Amino acid sequence: MSTEMKTDSGQTTNRPEDMSTKNSLLILAGIFITSAVAMFYVYLMFPELDESEKEHLRIPWDIEDAKLLGLVLDRYKDRYYFEVMFGIILVYIFLQTFAIPGSLFLSILSGFLFNFPAALILVCFCSALGATLCYLLSQLAGRRLVRRFLPERAALWSQQIDKHRGNLLSYMLFLRMTPFLPNWFINLVAPVIGVPLFPFAFGTFFGVAPPSVIAIQAGKTLHTMTSSSDAFSWTSVTRVPPVPPTTKICKIHYPKMCESNIINQLPAIARAAAQGKQIP
């Protein structure tokens, strides 16, 4: 196993591994268990619920779960506004920190429960903080795991990072706005290949805003949704105003992509996906 790694300056250096894979897993498991116990404590401190409501107080894994949870929380939101919001924030950060699926449904749920500005700030804050904690965990104990389980993908992305080191903030904004790389992959691999924390965190906070706007807008019609794909239906997309900075960033820093007409094809791709047709 190679011990080469990229420094923040882009140079390759040799260094001994910080810890074994076993120790890395033990540290991550310990942090996860501690966080899970803290989450359970928050659950116990939540306002008293009816027995029929308690069964719906869980992390939503699909739209139906989000609907049922939304109905329960909506009943308590007026009397326990900050408790409900604080609970959603903690769960959102927990999911992001440990790269657990489900944050999309919490974004939709936030749009259902709160007004638009509050929901957008909540989602951007939780996404940025959770991603930053995941970054720090990977920096602490994830280097060996990334090199063992994701060596080829990490090496390929490292090459792209080297090409954009002069404008990493814009590059992180672009990655968060688009689905080219999974968020969990970005969070885990970024510290290993030398992405500094500042452009990572700020790029995440502002970059997740455009897709979050769509999810929050969809939350206003949570009762009528039948699947998570409805959140990104063509109807939802057309309700959201365009985001000029996305196009500007693309034209300035990624002219080849713009010249290939990918950006201009996005509306057709979204329409085809919403209608279940083959993507052009």
PDB file of C-alpha atoms in Angstrom:
ATOM      1  CA  MET A   1       0.000   0.000   0.000  1.00  0.00           C
ATOM      2  CA  SER A   2       1.470   3.314  -1.046  1.00  0.00           C
ATOM      3  CA  THR A   3       1.827   6.014   1.565  1.00  0.00           C
ATOM      4  CA  GLU A   4       2.096   8.903  -0.907  1.00  0.00           C
ATOM      5  CA  MET A   5      -0.251  11.830  -0.395  1.00  0.00           C
ATOM      6  CA  LYS A   6      -0.853  15.288  -1.795  1.00  0.00           C
ATOM      7  CA  THR A   7       0.050  18.314   0.265  1.00  0.00           C
ATOM      8  CA  ASP A   8      -1.913  21.568   0.152  1.00  0.00           C
ATOM      9  CA  SER A   9       0.712  22.924  -2.270  1.00  0.00           C
ATOM     10  CA  GLY A  10       0.067  20.041  -4.642  1.00  0.00           C
ATOM     11  CA  GLN A  11       3.417  18.309  -4.013  1.00  0.00           C
ATOM     12  CA  THR A  12       3.619  14.584  -3.325  1.00  0.00           C
ATOM     13  CA  THR A  13       5.337  13.489  -0.115  1.00  0.00           C
ATOM     14  CA  ASN A  14       5.936  10.176   1.591  1.00  0.00           C
ATOM     15  CA  ARG A  15       4.816   9.742   5.188  1.00  0.00           C
ATOM     16  CA  PRO A  16       3.950   6.837   7.464  1.00  0.00           C
ATOM     17  CA  GLU A  17       0.295   6.028   7.876  1.00  0.00           C
ATOM     18  CA  ASP A  18      -1.283   7.840  10.808  1.00  0.00           C
ATOM     19  CA  MET A  19      -2.935   4.692  12.115  1.00  0.00           C
ATOM     20  CA  SER A  20      -3.968   1.232  11.055  1.00  0.00           C
ATOM     21  CA  THR A  21      -7.262   0.508   9.335  1.00  0.00           C
ATOM     22  CA  LYS A  22      -8.447  -1.279  12.471  1.00  0.00           C
ATOM     23  CA  ASN A  23      -7.711   1.716  14.689  1.00  0.00           C
ATOM     24  CA  SER A  24      -9.403   4.041  12.198  1.00  0.00           C
ATOM     25  CA  LEU A  25     -12.541   1.914  12.243  1.00  0.00           C
ATOM     26  CA  LEU A  26     -12.517   1.751  16.053  1.00  0.00           C
ATOM     27  CA  ILE A  27     -12.253   5.533  16.355  1.00  0.00           C
ATOM     28  CA  LEU A  28     -15.053   6.115  13.841  1.00  0.00           C
ATOM     29  CA  ALA A  29     -17.232   3.490  15.545  1.00  0.00           C
ATOM     30  CA  GLY A  30     -16.653   5.113  18.933  1.00  0.00           C
ATOM     31  CA  ILE A  31     -17.572   8.569  17.638  1.00  0.00           C
ATOM     32  CA  PHE A  32     -20.642   7.174  15.873  1.00  0.00           C
ATOM     33  CA  ILE A  33     -21.891   5.337  18.983  1.00  0.00           C
ATOM     34  CA  THR A  34     -21.373   8.427  21.139  1.00  0.00           C
ATOM     35  CA  SER A  35     -23.305  10.554  18.635  1.00  0.00           C
ATOM     36  CA  ALA A  36     -26.094   7.963  18.407  1.00  0.00           C
ATOM     37  CA  VAL A  37     -26.443   7.938  22.214  1.00  0.00           C
ATOM     38  CA  ALA A  38     -26.669  11.745  22.173  1.00  0.00           C
ATOM     39  CA  MET A  39     -29.369  11.528  19.483  1.00  0.00           C
ATOM     40  CA  PHE A  40     -31.326   9.066  21.622  1.00  0.00           C
ATOM     41  CA  TYR A  41     -31.102  11.465  24.567  1.00  0.00           C
ATOM     42  CA  VAL A  42     -32.564  14.229  22.394  1.00  0.00           C
ATOM     43  CA  TYR A  43     -35.374  11.830  21.450  1.00  0.00           C
ATOM     44  CA  LEU A  44     -36.130  11.202  25.135  1.00  0.00           C
ATOM     45  CA  MET A  45     -36.225  14.959  25.831  1.00  0.00           C
ATOM     46  CA  PHE A  46     -38.744  15.610  23.040  1.00  0.00           C
ATOM     47  CA  PRO A  47     -42.261  16.720  24.136  1.00  0.00           C
ATOM     48  CA  GLU A  48     -44.590  13.900  25.176  1.00  0.00           C
ATOM     49  CA  LEU A  49     -46.301  12.300  22.175  1.00  0.00           C
ATOM     50  CA  ASP A  50     -49.290  10.028  21.784  1.00  0.00           C
ATOM     51  CA  GLU A  51     -48.479   6.358  21.227  1.00  0.00           C
ATOM     52  CA  SER A  52     -49.821   6.581  17.670  1.00  0.00           C
ATOM     53  CA  GLU A  53     -47.455   9.496  16.979  1.00  0.00           C
ATOM     54  CA  LYS A  54     -44.303   7.978  18.478  1.00  0.00           C
ATOM     55  CA  GLU A  55     -44.073   5.336  15.761  1.00  0.00           C
ATOM     56  CA  HIS A  56     -43.663   8.098  13.152  1.00  0.00           C
ATOM     57  CA  LEU A  57     -40.932   9.962  15.066  1.00  0.00           C
ATOM     58  CA  ARG A  58     -37.990   8.477  13.176  1.00  0.00           C
ATOM     59  CA  ILE A  59     -35.540   9.331  10.419  1.00  0.00           C
ATOM     60  CA  PRO A  60     -37.485   9.474   7.125  1.00  0.00           C
ATOM     61  CA  TRP A  61     -36.169   6.995   4.552  1.00  0.00           C
ATOM     62  CA  ASP A  62     -38.822   7.759   1.930  1.00  0.00           C
ATOM     63  CA  ILE A  63     -41.528  10.283   1.114  1.00  0.00           C
ATOM     64  CA  GLU A  64     -44.212   8.389   3.032  1.00  0.00           C
ATOM     65  CA  ASP A  65     -42.087   8.533   6.194  1.00  0.00           C
ATOM     66  CA  ALA A  66     -41.519  12.254   5.603  1.00  0.00           C
ATOM     67  CA  LYS A  67     -45.272  12.840   5.220  1.00  0.00           C
ATOM     68  CA  LEU A  68     -46.138  11.054   8.458  1.00  0.00           C
ATOM     69  CA  LEU A  69     -43.325  12.731  10.382  1.00  0.00           C
ATOM     70  CA  GLY A  70     -44.334  16.106   8.958  1.00  0.00           C
ATOM     71  CA  LEU A  71     -47.909  15.668  10.175  1.00  0.00           C
ATOM     72  CA  VAL A  72     -46.702  14.823  13.688  1.00  0.00           C
ATOM     73  CA  LEU A  73     -44.212  17.695  13.923  1.00  0.00           C
ATOM     74  CA  ASP A  74     -46.697  20.164  12.439  1.00  0.00           C
ATOM     75  CA  ARG A  75     -49.038  19.537  15.389  1.00  0.00           C
ATOM     76  CA  TYR A  76     -46.309  20.439  17.872  1.00  0.00           C
ATOM     77  CA  LYS A  77     -44.535  23.171  15.922  1.00  0.00           C
ATOM     78  CA  ASP A  78     -46.611  26.079  17.250  1.00  0.00           C
ATOM     79  CA  ARG A  79     -46.060  25.174  20.921  1.00  0.00           C
ATOM     80  CA  TYR A  80     -42.536  23.773  20.590  1.00  0.00           C
ATOM     81  CA  TYR A  81     -41.150  25.658  17.600  1.00  0.00           C
ATOM     82  CA  PHE A  82     -37.511  25.752  18.668  1.00  0.00           C
ATOM     83  CA  GLU A  83     -37.543  22.195  20.018  1.00  0.00           C
ATOM     84  CA  VAL A  84     -38.810  20.925  16.662  1.00  0.00           C
ATOM     85  CA  MET A  85     -36.286  23.002  14.724  1.00  0.00           C
ATOM     86  CA  PHE A  86     -33.422  21.978  17.017  1.00  0.00           C
ATOM     87  CA  GLY A  87     -34.351  18.316  16.621  1.00  0.00           C
ATOM     88  CA  ILE A  88     -34.315  18.566  12.817  1.00  0.00           C
ATOM     89  CA  ILE A  89     -30.964  20.392  12.907  1.00  0.00           C
ATOM     90  CA  LEU A  90     -29.343  17.703  15.061  1.00  0.00           C
ATOM     91  CA  VAL A  91     -30.656  14.838  12.949  1.00  0.00           C
ATOM     92  CA  TYR A  92     -29.640  16.598   9.713  1.00  0.00           C
ATOM     93  CA  ILE A  93     -26.084  17.192  10.979  1.00  0.00           C
ATOM     94  CA  PHE A  94     -25.878  13.593  12.233  1.00  0.00           C
ATOM     95  CA  LEU A  95     -26.830  12.207   8.812  1.00  0.00           C
ATOM     96  CA  GLN A  96     -24.398  14.494   7.005  1.00  0.00           C
ATOM     97  CA  THR A  97     -21.540  13.798   9.407  1.00  0.00           C
ATOM     98  CA  PHE A  98     -21.716  10.037   8.934  1.00  0.00           C
ATOM     99  CA  ALA A  99     -22.770  10.081   5.257  1.00  0.00           C
ATOM    100  CA  ILE A 100     -26.124   8.428   6.020  1.00  0.00           C
ATOM    101  CA  PRO A 101     -28.898   8.803   3.391  1.00  0.00           C
ATOM    102  CA  GLY A 102     -32.003  10.765   4.328  1.00  0.00           C
ATOM    103  CA  SER A 103     -30.990  14.423   4.304  1.00  0.00           C
ATOM    104  CA  LEU A 104     -33.000  15.063   1.117  1.00  0.00           C
ATOM    105  CA  PHE A 105     -36.212  14.156   2.935  1.00  0.00           C
ATOM    106  CA  LEU A 106     -35.261  16.442   5.829  1.00  0.00           C
ATOM    107  CA  SER A 107     -34.791  19.281   3.321  1.00  0.00           C
ATOM    108  CA  ILE A 108     -38.271  18.604   1.951  1.00  0.00           C
ATOM    109  CA  LEU A 109     -39.626  18.367   5.507  1.00  0.00           C
ATOM    110  CA  SER A 110     -38.022  21.712   6.392  1.00  0.00           C
ATOM    111  CA  GLY A 111     -39.845  23.317   3.476  1.00  0.00           C
ATOM    112  CA  PHE A 112     -43.109  21.881   4.785  1.00  0.00           C
ATOM    113  CA  LEU A 113     -42.635  23.021   8.405  1.00  0.00           C
ATOM    114  CA  PHE A 114     -40.904  26.401   8.132  1.00  0.00           C
ATOM    115  CA  ASN A 115     -41.085  29.521   6.000  1.00  0.00           C
ATOM    116  CA  PHE A 116     -38.786  29.646   2.998  1.00  0.00           C
ATOM    117  CA  PRO A 117     -35.946  31.846   4.379  1.00  0.00           C
ATOM    118  CA  ALA A 118     -35.735  29.871   7.640  1.00  0.00           C
ATOM    119  CA  ALA A 119     -35.795  26.532   5.808  1.00  0.00           C
ATOM    120  CA  LEU A 120     -33.096  27.591   3.327  1.00  0.00           C
ATOM    121  CA  ILE A 121     -30.756  28.888   6.042  1.00  0.00           C
ATOM    122  CA  LEU A 122     -31.363  25.736   8.098  1.00  0.00           C
ATOM    123  CA  VAL A 123     -30.579  23.393   5.206  1.00  0.00           C
ATOM    124  CA  CYS A 124     -27.468  25.311   4.084  1.00  0.00           C
ATOM    125  CA  PHE A 125     -26.159  25.569   7.657  1.00  0.00           C
ATOM    126  CA  CYS A 126     -26.745  21.890   8.446  1.00  0.00           C
ATOM    127  CA  SER A 127     -25.274  20.771   5.126  1.00  0.00           C
ATOM    128  CA  ALA A 128     -22.140  22.865   5.628  1.00  0.00           C
ATOM    129  CA  LEU A 129     -21.632  21.946   9.284  1.00  0.00           C
ATOM    130  CA  GLY A 130     -22.350  18.250   8.740  1.00  0.00           C
ATOM    131  CA  ALA A 131     -20.046  18.114   5.717  1.00  0.00           C
ATOM    132  CA  THR A 132     -17.328  19.920   7.696  1.00  0.00           C
ATOM    133  CA  LEU A 133     -17.608  17.425  10.563  1.00  0.00           C
ATOM    134  CA  CYS A 134     -17.407  14.575   8.041  1.00  0.00           C
ATOM    135  CA  TYR A 135     -14.317  16.270   6.558  1.00  0.00           C
ATOM    136  CA  LEU A 136     -12.703  16.499  10.001  1.00  0.00           C
ATOM    137  CA  LEU A 137     -13.541  12.879  10.814  1.00  0.00           C
ATOM    138  CA  SER A 138     -11.964  11.774   7.562  1.00  0.00           C
ATOM    139  CA  GLN A 139      -8.930  13.931   8.300  1.00  0.00           C
ATOM    140  CA  LEU A 140      -8.647  12.334  11.741  1.00  0.00           C
ATOM    141  CA  ALA A 141      -9.223   8.678  10.945  1.00  0.00           C
ATOM    142  CA  GLY A 142     -10.251   8.297   7.321  1.00  0.00           C
ATOM    143  CA  ARG A 143      -7.017   8.582   5.355  1.00  0.00           C
ATOM    144  CA  ARG A 144      -6.188   4.896   5.558  1.00  0.00           C
ATOM    145  CA  LEU A 145      -9.804   3.933   4.758  1.00  0.00           C
ATOM    146  CA  VAL A 146      -9.942   6.176   1.681  1.00  0.00           C
ATOM    147  CA  ARG A 147      -6.634   4.822   0.389  1.00  0.00           C
ATOM    148  CA  ARG A 148      -7.805   1.269   0.942  1.00  0.00           C
ATOM    149  CA  PHE A 149     -11.377   1.406  -0.372  1.00  0.00           C
ATOM    150  CA  LEU A 150     -11.381   4.375  -2.807  1.00  0.00           C
ATOM    151  CA  PRO A 151      -7.817   4.610  -4.172  1.00  0.00           C
ATOM    152  CA  GLU A 152      -8.603   4.937  -7.892  1.00  0.00           C
ATOM    153  CA  ARG A 153     -11.502   7.385  -7.553  1.00  0.00           C
ATOM    154  CA  ALA A 154      -9.543   9.482  -5.053  1.00  0.00           C
ATOM    155  CA  ALA A 155      -6.531   9.588  -7.401  1.00  0.00           C
ATOM    156  CA  LEU A 156      -8.689  10.696 -10.338  1.00  0.00           C
ATOM    157  CA  TRP A 157     -10.343  13.459  -8.331  1.00  0.00           C
ATOM    158  CA  SER A 158      -6.945  14.541  -6.978  1.00  0.00           C
ATOM    159  CA  GLN A 159      -5.890  15.233 -10.568  1.00  0.00           C
ATOM    160  CA  GLN A 160      -8.942  17.461 -11.054  1.00  0.00           C
ATOM    161  CA  ILE A 161      -8.239  19.275  -7.788  1.00  0.00           C
ATOM    162  CA  ASP A 162      -4.681  20.003  -8.954  1.00  0.00           C
ATOM    163  CA  LYS A 163      -6.070  21.596 -12.126  1.00  0.00           C
ATOM    164  CA  HIS A 164      -8.313  23.943 -10.114  1.00  0.00           C
ATOM    165  CA  ARG A 165      -6.123  24.776  -7.097  1.00  0.00           C
ATOM    166  CA  GLY A 166      -6.108  28.413  -8.112  1.00  0.00           C
ATOM    167  CA  ASN A 167      -9.903  28.657  -7.815  1.00  0.00           C
ATOM    168  CA  LEU A 168     -10.946  25.920  -5.375  1.00  0.00           C
ATOM    169  CA  LEU A 169     -13.851  27.922  -3.940  1.00  0.00           C
ATOM    170  CA  SER A 170     -15.485  28.255  -7.364  1.00  0.00           C
ATOM    171  CA  TYR A 171     -14.774  24.599  -8.085  1.00  0.00           C
ATOM    172  CA  MET A 172     -16.402  23.482  -4.808  1.00  0.00           C
ATOM    173  CA  LEU A 173     -19.407  25.693  -5.544  1.00  0.00           C
ATOM    174  CA  PHE A 174     -19.742  24.047  -8.941  1.00  0.00           C
ATOM    175  CA  LEU A 175     -19.497  20.509  -7.500  1.00  0.00           C
ATOM    176  CA  ARG A 176     -22.151  21.195  -4.859  1.00  0.00           C
ATOM    177  CA  MET A 177     -24.521  22.707  -7.416  1.00  0.00           C
ATOM    178  CA  THR A 178     -24.214  19.756  -9.783  1.00  0.00           C
ATOM    179  CA  PRO A 179     -24.551  15.972  -9.357  1.00  0.00           C
ATOM    180  CA  PHE A 180     -21.210  15.050 -10.953  1.00  0.00           C
ATOM    181  CA  LEU A 181     -19.721  13.739  -7.678  1.00  0.00           C
ATOM    182  CA  PRO A 182     -21.665  12.295  -4.704  1.00  0.00           C
ATOM    183  CA  ASN A 183     -21.572  14.534  -1.634  1.00  0.00           C
ATOM    184  CA  TRP A 184     -20.416  11.695   0.627  1.00  0.00           C
ATOM    185  CA  PHE A 185     -17.428  11.120  -1.663  1.00  0.00           C
ATOM    186  CA  ILE A 186     -16.489  14.808  -1.639  1.00  0.00           C
ATOM    187  CA  ASN A 187     -16.746  14.977   2.161  1.00  0.00           C
ATOM    188  CA  LEU A 188     -14.612  11.890   2.760  1.00  0.00           C
ATOM    189  CA  VAL A 189     -11.913  12.363   0.136  1.00  0.00           C
ATOM    190  CA  ALA A 190     -11.400  16.157   0.225  1.00  0.00           C
ATOM    191  CA  PRO A 191      -9.098  16.245   3.292  1.00  0.00           C
ATOM    192  CA  VAL A 192      -7.098  13.268   2.035  1.00  0.00           C
ATOM    193  CA  ILE A 193      -6.158  14.925  -1.266  1.00  0.00           C
ATOM    194  CA  GLY A 194      -5.391  18.321   0.239  1.00  0.00           C
ATOM    195  CA  VAL A 195      -8.560  20.408  -0.224  1.00  0.00           C
ATOM    196  CA  PRO A 196      -8.334  23.196   2.414  1.00  0.00           C
ATOM    197  CA  LEU A 197     -11.189  23.537   4.896  1.00  0.00           C
ATOM    198  CA  PHE A 198     -12.112  27.145   4.019  1.00  0.00           C
ATOM    199  CA  PRO A 199     -13.126  26.656   0.348  1.00  0.00           C
ATOM    200  CA  PHE A 200     -14.643  23.291   1.266  1.00  0.00           C
ATOM    201  CA  ALA A 201     -16.938  24.685   3.990  1.00  0.00           C
ATOM    202  CA  PHE A 202     -17.919  27.934   2.265  1.00  0.00           C
ATOM    203  CA  GLY A 203     -18.320  26.230  -1.092  1.00  0.00           C
ATOM    204  CA  THR A 204     -20.669  23.752   0.554  1.00  0.00           C
ATOM    205  CA  PHE A 205     -22.759  26.390   2.353  1.00  0.00           C
ATOM    206  CA  PHE A 206     -23.446  28.436  -0.770  1.00  0.00           C
ATOM    207  CA  GLY A 207     -23.237  25.611  -3.303  1.00  0.00           C
ATOM    208  CA  VAL A 208     -26.042  23.517  -1.814  1.00  0.00           C
ATOM    209  CA  ALA A 209     -28.452  26.466  -1.962  1.00  0.00           C
ATOM    210  CA  PRO A 210     -29.746  26.017  -5.558  1.00  0.00           C
ATOM    211  CA  PRO A 211     -30.688  22.302  -5.236  1.00  0.00           C
ATOM    212  CA  SER A 212     -32.006  22.958  -1.715  1.00  0.00           C
ATOM    213  CA  VAL A 213     -34.345  25.639  -3.073  1.00  0.00           C
ATOM    214  CA  ILE A 214     -36.018  22.979  -5.221  1.00  0.00           C
ATOM    215  CA  ALA A 215     -36.372  20.529  -2.325  1.00  0.00           C
ATOM    216  CA  ILE A 216     -37.757  23.216   0.001  1.00  0.00           C
ATOM    217  CA  GLN A 217     -40.205  24.385  -2.643  1.00  0.00           C
ATOM    218  CA  ALA A 218     -41.332  20.780  -3.067  1.00  0.00           C
ATOM    219  CA  GLY A 219     -41.927  20.590   0.686  1.00  0.00           C
ATOM    220  CA  LYS A 220     -44.803  23.030   0.281  1.00  0.00           C
ATOM    221  CA  THR A 221     -46.648  20.259  -1.583  1.00  0.00           C
ATOM    222  CA  LEU A 222     -45.473  17.368   0.620  1.00  0.00           C
ATOM    223  CA  HIS A 223     -48.991  15.943   0.964  1.00  0.00           C
ATOM    224  CA  THR A 224     -49.280  15.345  -2.790  1.00  0.00           C
ATOM    225  CA  MET A 225     -45.815  13.869  -3.375  1.00  0.00           C
ATOM    226  CA  THR A 226     -45.511  10.132  -3.993  1.00  0.00           C
ATOM    227  CA  SER A 227     -41.712   9.744  -4.356  1.00  0.00           C
ATOM    228  CA  SER A 228     -38.500  11.721  -3.875  1.00  0.00           C
ATOM    229  CA  SER A 229     -38.284  12.213  -7.653  1.00  0.00           C
ATOM    230  CA  ASP A 230     -41.373  14.425  -7.400  1.00  0.00           C
ATOM    231  CA  ALA A 231     -39.226  16.966  -5.543  1.00  0.00           C
ATOM    232  CA  PHE A 232     -37.231  17.471  -8.735  1.00  0.00           C
ATOM    233  CA  SER A 233     -40.104  17.253 -11.175  1.00  0.00           C
ATOM    234  CA  TRP A 234     -40.193  19.635 -14.114  1.00  0.00           C
ATOM    235  CA  THR A 235     -43.029  21.524 -12.424  1.00  0.00           C
ATOM    236  CA  SER A 236     -40.907  22.141  -9.328  1.00  0.00           C
ATOM    237  CA  VAL A 237     -37.914  23.149 -11.409  1.00  0.00           C
ATOM    238  CA  THR A 238     -39.865  25.739 -13.399  1.00  0.00           C
ATOM    239  CA  ARG A 239     -41.151  27.328 -10.173  1.00  0.00           C
ATOM    240  CA  VAL A 240     -37.615  28.172  -9.097  1.00  0.00           C
ATOM    241  CA  PRO A 241     -35.940  31.253 -10.623  1.00  0.00           C
ATOM    242  CA  PRO A 242     -32.648  30.645 -12.437  1.00  0.00           C
ATOM    243  CA  VAL A 243     -29.401  31.136 -10.533  1.00  0.00           C
ATOM    244  CA  PRO A 244     -27.108  33.377 -12.626  1.00  0.00           C
ATOM    245  CA  PRO A 245     -23.913  32.673 -10.605  1.00  0.00           C
ATOM    246  CA  THR A 246     -24.006  29.027 -11.717  1.00  0.00           C
ATOM    247  CA  THR A 247     -23.752  30.007 -15.381  1.00  0.00           C
ATOM    248  CA  LYS A 248     -21.105  32.651 -14.662  1.00  0.00           C
ATOM    249  CA  ILE A 249     -18.918  30.202 -12.754  1.00  0.00           C
ATOM    250  CA  CYS A 250     -19.236  27.683 -15.567  1.00  0.00           C
ATOM    251  CA  LYS A 251     -18.334  30.166 -18.308  1.00  0.00           C
ATOM    252  CA  ILE A 252     -15.363  31.618 -16.436  1.00  0.00           C
ATOM    253  CA  HIS A 253     -13.773  28.468 -15.048  1.00  0.00           C
ATOM    254  CA  TYR A 254     -15.199  25.628 -17.158  1.00  0.00           C
ATOM    255  CA  PRO A 255     -15.506  26.999 -20.717  1.00  0.00           C
ATOM    256  CA  LYS A 256     -15.077  23.569 -22.341  1.00  0.00           C
ATOM    257  CA  MET A 257     -18.137  22.284 -20.514  1.00  0.00           C
ATOM    258  CA  CYS A 258     -20.185  25.271 -21.618  1.00  0.00           C
ATOM    259  CA  GLU A 259     -18.941  24.938 -25.196  1.00  0.00           C
ATOM    260  CA  SER A 260     -20.087  21.309 -25.185  1.00  0.00           C
ATOM    261  CA  ASN A 261     -23.631  22.632 -24.615  1.00  0.00           C
ATOM    262  CA  ILE A 262     -24.161  20.575 -21.424  1.00  0.00           C
ATOM    263  CA  ILE A 263     -25.577  23.548 -19.507  1.00  0.00           C
ATOM    264  CA  ASN A 264     -28.064  24.300 -22.283  1.00  0.00           C
ATOM    265  CA  GLN A 265     -29.222  20.673 -22.204  1.00  0.00           C
ATOM    266  CA  LEU A 266     -30.079  20.683 -18.485  1.00  0.00           C
ATOM    267  CA  PRO A 267     -33.743  21.737 -18.945  1.00  0.00           C
ATOM    268  CA  ALA A 268     -34.298  18.911 -21.465  1.00  0.00           C
ATOM    269  CA  ILE A 269     -32.611  16.434 -19.124  1.00  0.00           C
ATOM    270  CA  ALA A 270     -34.765  17.529 -16.184  1.00  0.00           C
ATOM    271  CA  ARG A 271     -37.937  17.344 -18.290  1.00  0.00           C
ATOM    272  CA  ALA A 272     -37.106  13.849 -19.541  1.00  0.00           C
ATOM    273  CA  ALA A 273     -36.298  12.603 -16.047  1.00  0.00           C
ATOM    274  CA  ALA A 274     -39.543  14.003 -14.656  1.00  0.00           C
ATOM    275  CA  GLN A 275     -41.551  12.262 -17.389  1.00  0.00           C
ATOM    276  CA  GLY A 276     -39.699   8.959 -17.028  1.00  0.00           C
ATOM    277  CA  LYS A 277     -38.255   9.134 -20.546  1.00  0.00           C
ATOM    278  CA  GLN A 278     -34.766   8.303 -21.702  1.00  0.00           C
ATOM    279  CA  ILE A 279     -32.336  11.095 -20.859  1.00  0.00           C
ATOM    280  CA  PRO A 280     -31.006  12.758 -24.048  1.00  0.00           C
TER     281      PRO A 280
END
